[in-house]
PDB file of C-alpha atoms in Angstrom:
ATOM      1  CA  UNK D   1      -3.190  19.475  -8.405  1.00  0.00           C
ATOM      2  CA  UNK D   2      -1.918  16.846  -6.206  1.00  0.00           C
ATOM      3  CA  UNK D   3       0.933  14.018  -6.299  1.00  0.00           C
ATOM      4  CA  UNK D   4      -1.177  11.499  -7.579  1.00  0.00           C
ATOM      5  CA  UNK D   5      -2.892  13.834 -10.596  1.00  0.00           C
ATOM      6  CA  UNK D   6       0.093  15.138 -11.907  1.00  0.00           C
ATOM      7  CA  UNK D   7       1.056  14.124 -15.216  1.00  0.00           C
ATOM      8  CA  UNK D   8       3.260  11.209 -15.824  1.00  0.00           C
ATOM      9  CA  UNK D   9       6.169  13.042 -16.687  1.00  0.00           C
ATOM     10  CA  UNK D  10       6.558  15.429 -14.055  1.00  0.00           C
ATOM     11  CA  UNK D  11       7.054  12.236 -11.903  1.00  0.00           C
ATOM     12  CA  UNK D  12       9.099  10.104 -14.567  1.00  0.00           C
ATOM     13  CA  UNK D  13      11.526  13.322 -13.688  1.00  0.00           C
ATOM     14  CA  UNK D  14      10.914  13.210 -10.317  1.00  0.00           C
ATOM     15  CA  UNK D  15      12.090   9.453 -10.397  1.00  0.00           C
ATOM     16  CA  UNK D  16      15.242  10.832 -11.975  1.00  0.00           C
ATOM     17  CA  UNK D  17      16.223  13.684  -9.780  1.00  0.00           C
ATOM     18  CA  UNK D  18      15.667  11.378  -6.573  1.00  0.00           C
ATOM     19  CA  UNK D  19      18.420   8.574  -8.169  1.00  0.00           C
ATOM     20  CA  UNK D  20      20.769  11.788  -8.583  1.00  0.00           C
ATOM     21  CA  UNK D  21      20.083  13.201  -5.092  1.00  0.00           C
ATOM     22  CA  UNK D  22      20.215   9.687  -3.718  1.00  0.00           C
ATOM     23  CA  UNK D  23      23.928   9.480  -5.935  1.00  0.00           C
ATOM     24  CA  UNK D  24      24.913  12.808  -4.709  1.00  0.00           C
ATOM     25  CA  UNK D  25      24.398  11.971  -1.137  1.00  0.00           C
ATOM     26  CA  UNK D  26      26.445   8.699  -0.845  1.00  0.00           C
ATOM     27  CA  UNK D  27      29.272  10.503  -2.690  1.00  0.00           C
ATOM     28  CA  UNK D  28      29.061  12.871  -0.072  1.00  0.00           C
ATOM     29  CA  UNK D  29      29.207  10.391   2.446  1.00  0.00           C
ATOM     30  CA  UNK D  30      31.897   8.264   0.764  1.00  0.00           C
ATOM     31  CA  UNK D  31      34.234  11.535   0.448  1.00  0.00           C
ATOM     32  CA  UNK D  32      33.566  12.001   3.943  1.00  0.00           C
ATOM     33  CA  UNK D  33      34.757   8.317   4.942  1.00  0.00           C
ATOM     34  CA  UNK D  34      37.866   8.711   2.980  1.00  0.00           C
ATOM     35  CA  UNK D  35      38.749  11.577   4.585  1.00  0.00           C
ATOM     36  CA  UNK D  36      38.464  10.549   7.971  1.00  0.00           C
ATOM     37  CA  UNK D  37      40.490   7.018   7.181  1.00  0.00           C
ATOM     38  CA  UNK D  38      43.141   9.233   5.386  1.00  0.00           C
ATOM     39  CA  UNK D  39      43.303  11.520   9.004  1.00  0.00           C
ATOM     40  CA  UNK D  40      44.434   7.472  10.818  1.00  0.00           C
ATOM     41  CA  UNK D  41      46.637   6.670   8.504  1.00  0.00           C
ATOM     42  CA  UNK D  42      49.695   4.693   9.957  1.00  0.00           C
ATOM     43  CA  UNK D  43      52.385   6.515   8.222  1.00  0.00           C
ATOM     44  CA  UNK D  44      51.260  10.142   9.432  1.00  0.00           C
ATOM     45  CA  UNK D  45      50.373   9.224  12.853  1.00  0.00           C
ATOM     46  CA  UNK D  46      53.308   9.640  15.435  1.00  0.00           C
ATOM     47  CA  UNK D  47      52.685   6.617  17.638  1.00  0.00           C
ATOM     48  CA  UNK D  48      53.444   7.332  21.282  1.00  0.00           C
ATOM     49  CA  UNK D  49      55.500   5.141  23.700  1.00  0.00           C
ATOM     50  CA  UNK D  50      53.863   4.341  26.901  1.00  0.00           C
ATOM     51  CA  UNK D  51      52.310   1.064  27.780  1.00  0.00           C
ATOM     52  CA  UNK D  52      49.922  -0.517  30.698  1.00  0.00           C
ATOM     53  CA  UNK D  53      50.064  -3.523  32.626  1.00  0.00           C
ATOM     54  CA  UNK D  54      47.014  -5.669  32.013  1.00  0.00           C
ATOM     55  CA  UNK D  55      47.178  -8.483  34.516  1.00  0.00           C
ATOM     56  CA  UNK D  56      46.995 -12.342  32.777  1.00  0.00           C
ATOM     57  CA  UNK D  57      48.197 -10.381  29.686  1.00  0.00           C
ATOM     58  CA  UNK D  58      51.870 -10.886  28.358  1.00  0.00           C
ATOM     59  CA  UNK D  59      51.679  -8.382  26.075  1.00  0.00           C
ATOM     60  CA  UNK D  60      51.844  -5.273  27.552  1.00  0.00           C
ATOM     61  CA  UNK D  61      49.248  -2.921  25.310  1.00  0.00           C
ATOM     62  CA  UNK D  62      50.190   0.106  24.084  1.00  0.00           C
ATOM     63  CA  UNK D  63      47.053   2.629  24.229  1.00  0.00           C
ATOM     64  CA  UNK D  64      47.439   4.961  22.052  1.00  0.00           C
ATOM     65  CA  UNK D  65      48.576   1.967  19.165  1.00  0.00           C
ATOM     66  CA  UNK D  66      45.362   0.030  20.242  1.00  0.00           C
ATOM     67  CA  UNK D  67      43.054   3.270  19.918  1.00  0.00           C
ATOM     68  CA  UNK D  68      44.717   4.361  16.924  1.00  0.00           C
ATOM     69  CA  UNK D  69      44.272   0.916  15.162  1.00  0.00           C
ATOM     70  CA  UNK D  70      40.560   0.313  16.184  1.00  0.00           C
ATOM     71  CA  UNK D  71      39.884   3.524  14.679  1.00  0.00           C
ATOM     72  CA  UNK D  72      41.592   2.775  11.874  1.00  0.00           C
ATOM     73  CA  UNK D  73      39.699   0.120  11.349  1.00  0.00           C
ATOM     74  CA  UNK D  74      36.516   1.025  12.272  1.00  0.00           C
ATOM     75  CA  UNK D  75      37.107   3.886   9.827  1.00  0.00           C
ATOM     76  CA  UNK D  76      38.032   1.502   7.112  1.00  0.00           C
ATOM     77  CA  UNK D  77      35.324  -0.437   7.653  1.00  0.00           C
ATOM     78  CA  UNK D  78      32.962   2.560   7.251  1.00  0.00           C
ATOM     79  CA  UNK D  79      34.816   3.532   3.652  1.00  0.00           C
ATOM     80  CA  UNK D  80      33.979   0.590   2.416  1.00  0.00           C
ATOM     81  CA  UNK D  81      30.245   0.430   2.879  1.00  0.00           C
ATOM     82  CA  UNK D  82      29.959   3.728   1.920  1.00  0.00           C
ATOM     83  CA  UNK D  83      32.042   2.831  -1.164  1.00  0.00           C
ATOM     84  CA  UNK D  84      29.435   0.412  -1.670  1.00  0.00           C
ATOM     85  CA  UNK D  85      26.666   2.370  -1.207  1.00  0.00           C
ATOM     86  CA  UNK D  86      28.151   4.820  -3.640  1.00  0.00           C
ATOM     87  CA  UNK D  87      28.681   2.446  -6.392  1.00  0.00           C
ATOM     88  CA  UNK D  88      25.018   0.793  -6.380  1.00  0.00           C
ATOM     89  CA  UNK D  89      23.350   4.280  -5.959  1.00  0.00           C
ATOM     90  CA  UNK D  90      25.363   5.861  -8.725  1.00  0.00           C
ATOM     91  CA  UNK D  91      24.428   2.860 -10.917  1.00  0.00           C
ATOM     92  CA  UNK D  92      20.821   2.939 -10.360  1.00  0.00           C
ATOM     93  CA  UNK D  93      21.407   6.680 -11.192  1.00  0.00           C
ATOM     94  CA  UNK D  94      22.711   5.872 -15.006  1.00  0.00           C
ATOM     95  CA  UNK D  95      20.815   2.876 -15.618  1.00  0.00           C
ATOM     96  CA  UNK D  96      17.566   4.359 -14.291  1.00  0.00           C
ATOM     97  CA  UNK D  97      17.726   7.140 -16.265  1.00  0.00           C
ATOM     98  CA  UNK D  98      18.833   5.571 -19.211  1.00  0.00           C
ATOM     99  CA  UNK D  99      15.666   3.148 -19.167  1.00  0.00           C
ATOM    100  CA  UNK D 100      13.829   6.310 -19.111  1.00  0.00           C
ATOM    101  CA  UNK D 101      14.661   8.433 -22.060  1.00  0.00           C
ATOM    102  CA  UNK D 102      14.432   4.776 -24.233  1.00  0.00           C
ATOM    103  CA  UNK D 103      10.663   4.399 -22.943  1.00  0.00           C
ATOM    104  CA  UNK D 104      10.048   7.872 -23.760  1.00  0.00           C
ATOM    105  CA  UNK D 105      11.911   8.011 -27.214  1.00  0.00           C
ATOM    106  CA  UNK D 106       9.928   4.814 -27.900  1.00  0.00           C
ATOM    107  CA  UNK D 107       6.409   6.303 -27.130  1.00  0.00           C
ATOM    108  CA  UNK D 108       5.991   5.429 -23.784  1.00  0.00           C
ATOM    109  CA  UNK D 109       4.822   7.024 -20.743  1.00  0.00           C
ATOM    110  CA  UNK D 110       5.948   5.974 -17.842  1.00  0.00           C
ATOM    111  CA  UNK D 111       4.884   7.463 -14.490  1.00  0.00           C
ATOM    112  CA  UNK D 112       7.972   6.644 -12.733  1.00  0.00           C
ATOM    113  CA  UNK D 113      11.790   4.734 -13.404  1.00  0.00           C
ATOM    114  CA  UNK D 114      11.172   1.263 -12.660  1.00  0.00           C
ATOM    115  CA  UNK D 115      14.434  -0.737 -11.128  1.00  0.00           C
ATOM    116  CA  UNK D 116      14.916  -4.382 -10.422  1.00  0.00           C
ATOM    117  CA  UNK D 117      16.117  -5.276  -7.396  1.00  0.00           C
ATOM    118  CA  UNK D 118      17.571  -8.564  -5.639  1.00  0.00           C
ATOM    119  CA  UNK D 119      17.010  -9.623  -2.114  1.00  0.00           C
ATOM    120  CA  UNK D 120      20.296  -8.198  -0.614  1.00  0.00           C
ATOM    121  CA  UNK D 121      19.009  -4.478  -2.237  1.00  0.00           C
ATOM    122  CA  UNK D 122      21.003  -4.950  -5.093  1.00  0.00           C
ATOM    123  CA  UNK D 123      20.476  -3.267  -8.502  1.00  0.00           C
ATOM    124  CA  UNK D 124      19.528  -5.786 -11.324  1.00  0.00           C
ATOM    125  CA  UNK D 125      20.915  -4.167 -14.394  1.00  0.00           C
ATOM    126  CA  UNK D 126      18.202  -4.290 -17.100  1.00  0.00           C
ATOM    127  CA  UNK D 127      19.211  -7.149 -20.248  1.00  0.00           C
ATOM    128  CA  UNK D 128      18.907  -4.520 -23.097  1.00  0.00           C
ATOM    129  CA  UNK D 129      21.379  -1.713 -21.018  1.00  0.00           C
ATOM    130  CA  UNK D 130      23.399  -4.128 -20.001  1.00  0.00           C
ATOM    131  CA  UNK D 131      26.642  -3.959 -19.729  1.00  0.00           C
ATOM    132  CA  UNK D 132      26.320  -0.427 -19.654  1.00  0.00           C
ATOM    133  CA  UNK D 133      23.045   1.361 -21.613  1.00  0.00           C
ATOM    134  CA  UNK D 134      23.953   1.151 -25.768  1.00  0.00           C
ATOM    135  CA  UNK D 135      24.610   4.912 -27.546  1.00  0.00           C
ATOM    136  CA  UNK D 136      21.005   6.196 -27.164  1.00  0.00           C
ATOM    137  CA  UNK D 137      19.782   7.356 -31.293  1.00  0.00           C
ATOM    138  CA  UNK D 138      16.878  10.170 -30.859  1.00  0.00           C
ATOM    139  CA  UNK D 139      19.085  12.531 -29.227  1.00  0.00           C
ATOM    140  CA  UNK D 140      21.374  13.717 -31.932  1.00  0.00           C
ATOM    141  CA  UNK D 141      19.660  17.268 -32.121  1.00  0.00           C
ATOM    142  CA  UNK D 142      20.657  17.867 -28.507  1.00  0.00           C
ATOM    143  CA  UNK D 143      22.863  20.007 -27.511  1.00  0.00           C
ATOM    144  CA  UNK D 144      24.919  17.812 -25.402  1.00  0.00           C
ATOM    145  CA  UNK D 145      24.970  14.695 -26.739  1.00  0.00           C
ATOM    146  CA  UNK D 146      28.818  14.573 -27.868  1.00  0.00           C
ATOM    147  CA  UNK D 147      29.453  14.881 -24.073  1.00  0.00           C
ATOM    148  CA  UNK D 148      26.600  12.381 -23.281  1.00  0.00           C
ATOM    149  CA  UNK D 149      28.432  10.123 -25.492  1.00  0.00           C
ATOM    150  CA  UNK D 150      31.952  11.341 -24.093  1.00  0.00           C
ATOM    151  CA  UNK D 151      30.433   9.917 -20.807  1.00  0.00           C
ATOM    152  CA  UNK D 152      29.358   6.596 -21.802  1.00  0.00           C
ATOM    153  CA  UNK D 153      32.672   6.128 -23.437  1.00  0.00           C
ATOM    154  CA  UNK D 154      34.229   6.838 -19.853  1.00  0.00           C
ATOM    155  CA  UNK D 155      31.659   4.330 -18.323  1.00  0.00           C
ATOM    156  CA  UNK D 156      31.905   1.643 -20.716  1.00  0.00           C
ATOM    157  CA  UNK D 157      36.562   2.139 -20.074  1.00  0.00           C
ATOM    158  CA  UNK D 158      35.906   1.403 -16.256  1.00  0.00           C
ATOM    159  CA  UNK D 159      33.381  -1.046 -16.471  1.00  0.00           C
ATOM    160  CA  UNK D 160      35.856  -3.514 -19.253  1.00  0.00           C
ATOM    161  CA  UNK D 161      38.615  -2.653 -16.878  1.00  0.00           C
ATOM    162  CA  UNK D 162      36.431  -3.912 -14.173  1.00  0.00           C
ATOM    163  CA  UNK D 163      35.674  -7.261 -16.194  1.00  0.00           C
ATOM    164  CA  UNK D 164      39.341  -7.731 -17.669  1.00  0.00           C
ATOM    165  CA  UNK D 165      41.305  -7.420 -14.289  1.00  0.00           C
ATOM    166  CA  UNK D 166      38.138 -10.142 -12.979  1.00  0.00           C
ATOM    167  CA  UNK D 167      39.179 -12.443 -15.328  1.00  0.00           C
ATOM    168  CA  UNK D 168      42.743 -12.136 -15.026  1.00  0.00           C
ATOM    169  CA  UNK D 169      42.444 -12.446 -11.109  1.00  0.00           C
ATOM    170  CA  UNK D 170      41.046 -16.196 -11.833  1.00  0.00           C
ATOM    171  CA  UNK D 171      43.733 -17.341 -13.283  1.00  0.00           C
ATOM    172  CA  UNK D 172      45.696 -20.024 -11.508  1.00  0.00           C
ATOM    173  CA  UNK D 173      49.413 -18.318 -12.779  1.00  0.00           C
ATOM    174  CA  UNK D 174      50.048 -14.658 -13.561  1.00  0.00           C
ATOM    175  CA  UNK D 175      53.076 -13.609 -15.082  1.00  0.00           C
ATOM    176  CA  UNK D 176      54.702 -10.342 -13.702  1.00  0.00           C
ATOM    177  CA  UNK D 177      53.163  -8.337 -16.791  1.00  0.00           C
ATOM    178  CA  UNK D 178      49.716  -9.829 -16.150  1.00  0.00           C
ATOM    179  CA  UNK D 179      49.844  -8.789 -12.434  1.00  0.00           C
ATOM    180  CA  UNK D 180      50.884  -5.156 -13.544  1.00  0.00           C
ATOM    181  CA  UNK D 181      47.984  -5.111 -16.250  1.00  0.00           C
ATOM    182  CA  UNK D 182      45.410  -6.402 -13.344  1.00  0.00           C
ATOM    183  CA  UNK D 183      46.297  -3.407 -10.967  1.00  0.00           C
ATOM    184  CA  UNK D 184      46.266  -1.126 -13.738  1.00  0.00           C
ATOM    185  CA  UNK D 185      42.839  -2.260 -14.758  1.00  0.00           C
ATOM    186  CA  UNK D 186      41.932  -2.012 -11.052  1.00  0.00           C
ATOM    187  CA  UNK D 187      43.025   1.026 -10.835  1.00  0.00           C
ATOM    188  CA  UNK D 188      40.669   2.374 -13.996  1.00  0.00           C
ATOM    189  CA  UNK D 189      37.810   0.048 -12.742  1.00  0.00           C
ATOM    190  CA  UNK D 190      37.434   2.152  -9.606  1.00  0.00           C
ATOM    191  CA  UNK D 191      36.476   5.140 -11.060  1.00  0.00           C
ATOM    192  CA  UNK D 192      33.094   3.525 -12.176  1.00  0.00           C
ATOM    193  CA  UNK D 193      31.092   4.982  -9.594  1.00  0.00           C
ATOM    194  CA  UNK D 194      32.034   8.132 -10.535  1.00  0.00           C
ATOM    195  CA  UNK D 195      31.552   7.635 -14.321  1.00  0.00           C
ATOM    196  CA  UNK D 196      28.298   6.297 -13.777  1.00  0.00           C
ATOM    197  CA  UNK D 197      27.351   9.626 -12.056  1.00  0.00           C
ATOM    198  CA  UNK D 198      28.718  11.804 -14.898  1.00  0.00           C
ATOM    199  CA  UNK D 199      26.990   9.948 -17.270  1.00  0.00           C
ATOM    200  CA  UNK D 200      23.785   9.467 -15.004  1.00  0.00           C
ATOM    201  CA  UNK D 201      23.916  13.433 -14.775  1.00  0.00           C
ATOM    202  CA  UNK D 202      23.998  13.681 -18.813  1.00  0.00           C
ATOM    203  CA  UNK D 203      21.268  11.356 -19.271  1.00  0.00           C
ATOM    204  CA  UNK D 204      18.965  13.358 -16.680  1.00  0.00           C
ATOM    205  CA  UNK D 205      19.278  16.176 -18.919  1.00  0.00           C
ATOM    206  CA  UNK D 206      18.669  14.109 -21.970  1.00  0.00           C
ATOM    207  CA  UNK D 207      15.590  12.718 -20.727  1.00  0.00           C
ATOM    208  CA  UNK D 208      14.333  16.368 -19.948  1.00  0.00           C
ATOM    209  CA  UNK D 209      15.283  16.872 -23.997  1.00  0.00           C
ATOM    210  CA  UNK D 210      13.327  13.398 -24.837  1.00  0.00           C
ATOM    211  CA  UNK D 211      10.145  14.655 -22.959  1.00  0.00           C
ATOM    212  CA  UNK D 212       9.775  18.162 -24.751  1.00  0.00           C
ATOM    213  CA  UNK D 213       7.487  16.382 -27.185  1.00  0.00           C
ATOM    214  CA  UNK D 214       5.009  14.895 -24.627  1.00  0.00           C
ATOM    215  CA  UNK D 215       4.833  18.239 -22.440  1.00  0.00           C
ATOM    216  CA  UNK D 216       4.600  20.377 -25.667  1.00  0.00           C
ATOM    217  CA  UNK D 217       1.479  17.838 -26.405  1.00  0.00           C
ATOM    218  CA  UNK D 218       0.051  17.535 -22.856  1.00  0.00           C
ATOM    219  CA  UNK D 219       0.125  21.618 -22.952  1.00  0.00           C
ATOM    220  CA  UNK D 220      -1.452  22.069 -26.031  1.00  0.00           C
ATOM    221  CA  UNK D 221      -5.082  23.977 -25.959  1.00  0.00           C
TER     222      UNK D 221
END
């Protein structure tokens, strides 16, 4: 049996474990990032004296600030596309998956997770998951479905802190307690990535639940 003659939902899972690998590795790489910015940061590096004389320059430059810095920054720079890279691959993780166990609860077959994408490579969240996929009925006979629902809960805390400290950042005036609410809600919101994951982990398993039916069928003498 080859690739293209195996049954649809050997590669509907397929679809799913790539999104997780795909998750797993830019979490990898964003832990990496964070680590290395956290090895140049400012307040643990001993800056040492000592200073060259650039000609047509006032300023004399300190090396080891100037090398320290640009790595820094470089550094920073990387975290931050990684974060990125995180966030959207962790995403198309959860919402992926999600899209497949409601195809297959709802009688479908499809041969692969289907994902909209913009332009720029952005995700395009599907209209009936968004803003994050709805408590998933079919599933209540499976074993881990208080935790699958424990996840989304997590998901859908981040994702309204996300939207709540958004809308208090446009406001022309905060108060002081308004500010403090917006960072806390920041604060929550960036764990999305990472709830998205969790959950996107859950619902791989819970598609693997939905498709017992089909591959108890497609085995049948």
């Amino acid at each position: 049996m080859t690739r293209t003659t195996l049954p649809w939902f050997e590669t509907l899972t397929d679809s799913a474990y790539a999104l997780g690998a795909a998750a797993r590795e830019t979490r990898t790489a964003h832990q990496a990032a964070q680590a290395a910015v956290a090895q140049y940061d400012l307040d643990r590096v001993r800056l040492l004296d000592g200073e060259i004389t650039v000609p047509g320059l006032f300023t004399a430059p300190r090396p080891h600030d100037r090398a320290v810095m640009g790595i820094g920054k470089a550094l920073q720079e990387c975290q931050d596309r990684m974060e990125r890279l995180h966030t959207d691959a962790a995403l198309s993780y959860a919402y992926g998956t999600a899209w497949a166990i409601l195809r297959v609860l709802n009688g479908q077959e499809p041969p692969r997770i289907e994902l909209g994408l913009t332009a720029e490579g952005c995700l395009i969240i599907p209209a009936e998951l968004a803003p994050i996929p709805p408590a998933i009925e079919g599933l209540e006979r499976w074993c881990d479905n208080a935790k699958f629902d424990k996840a989304r809960q997590r998901w859908w805390e981040c994702n309204s802190a996300g939207e709540y400290a958004s809308a208090v950042a446009d406001q022309d005036y905060l108060a002081d307690h308004e500010a403090n609410e917006m960072h806390q809600a920041l604060d929550v919101a960036q764990g999305e990535a990472d709830a998205a994951y969790a959950y996107g982990v859950l619902a791989e398993s819970a598609l693997h639940y939905a498709l017992l039916g089909p591959c108890a069928r497609h085995n049948r003498p």
